[in-house]
XYZ file of C-alpha atoms in Angstrom:
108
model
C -109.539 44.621 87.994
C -112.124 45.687 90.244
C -113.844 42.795 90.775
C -112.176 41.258 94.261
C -112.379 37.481 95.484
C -112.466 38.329 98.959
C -110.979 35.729 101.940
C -114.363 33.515 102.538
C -113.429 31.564 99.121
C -114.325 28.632 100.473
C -117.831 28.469 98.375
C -115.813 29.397 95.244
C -113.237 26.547 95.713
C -115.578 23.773 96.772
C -117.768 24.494 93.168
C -114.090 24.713 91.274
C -113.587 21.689 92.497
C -116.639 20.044 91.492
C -116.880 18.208 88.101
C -120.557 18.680 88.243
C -120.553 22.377 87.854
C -119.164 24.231 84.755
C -119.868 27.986 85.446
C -119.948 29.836 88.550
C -122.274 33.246 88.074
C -123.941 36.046 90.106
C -127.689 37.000 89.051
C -127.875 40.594 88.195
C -131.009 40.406 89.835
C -131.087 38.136 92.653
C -133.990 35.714 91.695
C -132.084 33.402 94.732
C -131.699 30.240 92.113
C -128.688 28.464 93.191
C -128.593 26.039 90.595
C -130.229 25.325 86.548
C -130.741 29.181 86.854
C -131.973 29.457 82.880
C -133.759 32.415 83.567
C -131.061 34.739 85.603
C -129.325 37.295 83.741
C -125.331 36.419 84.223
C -123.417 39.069 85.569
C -120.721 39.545 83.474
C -117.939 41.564 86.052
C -117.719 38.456 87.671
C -118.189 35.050 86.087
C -115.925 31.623 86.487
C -116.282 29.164 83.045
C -114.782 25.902 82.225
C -113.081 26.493 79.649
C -113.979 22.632 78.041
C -117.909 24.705 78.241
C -117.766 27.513 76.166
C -119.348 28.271 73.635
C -118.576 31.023 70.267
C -119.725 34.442 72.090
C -119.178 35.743 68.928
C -122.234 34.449 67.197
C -124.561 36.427 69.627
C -124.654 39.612 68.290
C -126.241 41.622 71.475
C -125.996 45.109 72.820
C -125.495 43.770 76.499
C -122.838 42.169 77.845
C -124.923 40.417 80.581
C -127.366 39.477 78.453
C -124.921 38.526 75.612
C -123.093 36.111 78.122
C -126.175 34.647 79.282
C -127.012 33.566 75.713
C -123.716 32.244 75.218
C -123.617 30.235 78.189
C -127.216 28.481 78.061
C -125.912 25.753 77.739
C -124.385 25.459 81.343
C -127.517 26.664 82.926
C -129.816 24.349 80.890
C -127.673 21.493 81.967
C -127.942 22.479 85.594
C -123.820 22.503 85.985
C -124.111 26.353 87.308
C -123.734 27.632 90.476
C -124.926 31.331 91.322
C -123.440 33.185 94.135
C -126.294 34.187 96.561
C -127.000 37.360 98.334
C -125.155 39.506 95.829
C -128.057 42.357 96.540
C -127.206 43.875 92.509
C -130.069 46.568 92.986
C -130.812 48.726 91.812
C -127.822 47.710 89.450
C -126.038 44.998 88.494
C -123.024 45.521 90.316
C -121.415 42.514 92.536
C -122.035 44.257 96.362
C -122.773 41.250 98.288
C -123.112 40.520 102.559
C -120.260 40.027 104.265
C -119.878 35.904 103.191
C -120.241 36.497 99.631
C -116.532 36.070 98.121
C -116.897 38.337 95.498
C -117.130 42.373 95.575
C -117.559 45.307 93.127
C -114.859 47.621 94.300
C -115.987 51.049 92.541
């Protein structure tokens, strides 16, 4: 893998937890939307689902992952039960790099 969750989880737990929230995402490019984020692109090397939420990726016949899974999962950001990590800084690509408190990193 070389996506890491890194020790400061404690953001990722607390929305795992939550029965409110369905998908946890990072922007590929940063728009800073926390929450009903329908027009971020999902990030695709890092992305936490319900599985109860998915949807058929299969019937979204696109050339980009990211912009194949943020089809697919529309229906968790339209709802508003998505959470997007913040300061992931993905420029200028989208690659999970992230300050020092966000819990996931791009390790190559």
């Amino acid at each position: 893998p070389d996506v890491l969750i890194l020790d400061n989880d404690a953001v990722l737990i607390q929305h795992v937890l939550n029965p409110e929230v369905d998908g946890i995402f990072a922007d590929c490019f940063d728009k800073k939307c926390e929450k009903h984020c329908t027009a971020s692109v999902i990030n695709t090397d890092f992305l936490a689902v319900r599985v109860s939420a998915l949807t058929d990726f299969s019937k979204f016949k696109i050339w980009n992952a990211d912009i194949q899974a943020t089809h697919a999962l529309k229906n968790i950001t339209a709802a508003g039960r998505d959470r997007f990590l913040q300061g992931t800084r993905m420029y200028p690509q989208c690659r999970v790099r992230g300050r020092g408190d966000v819990p996931v990193l791009h390790s190559h």
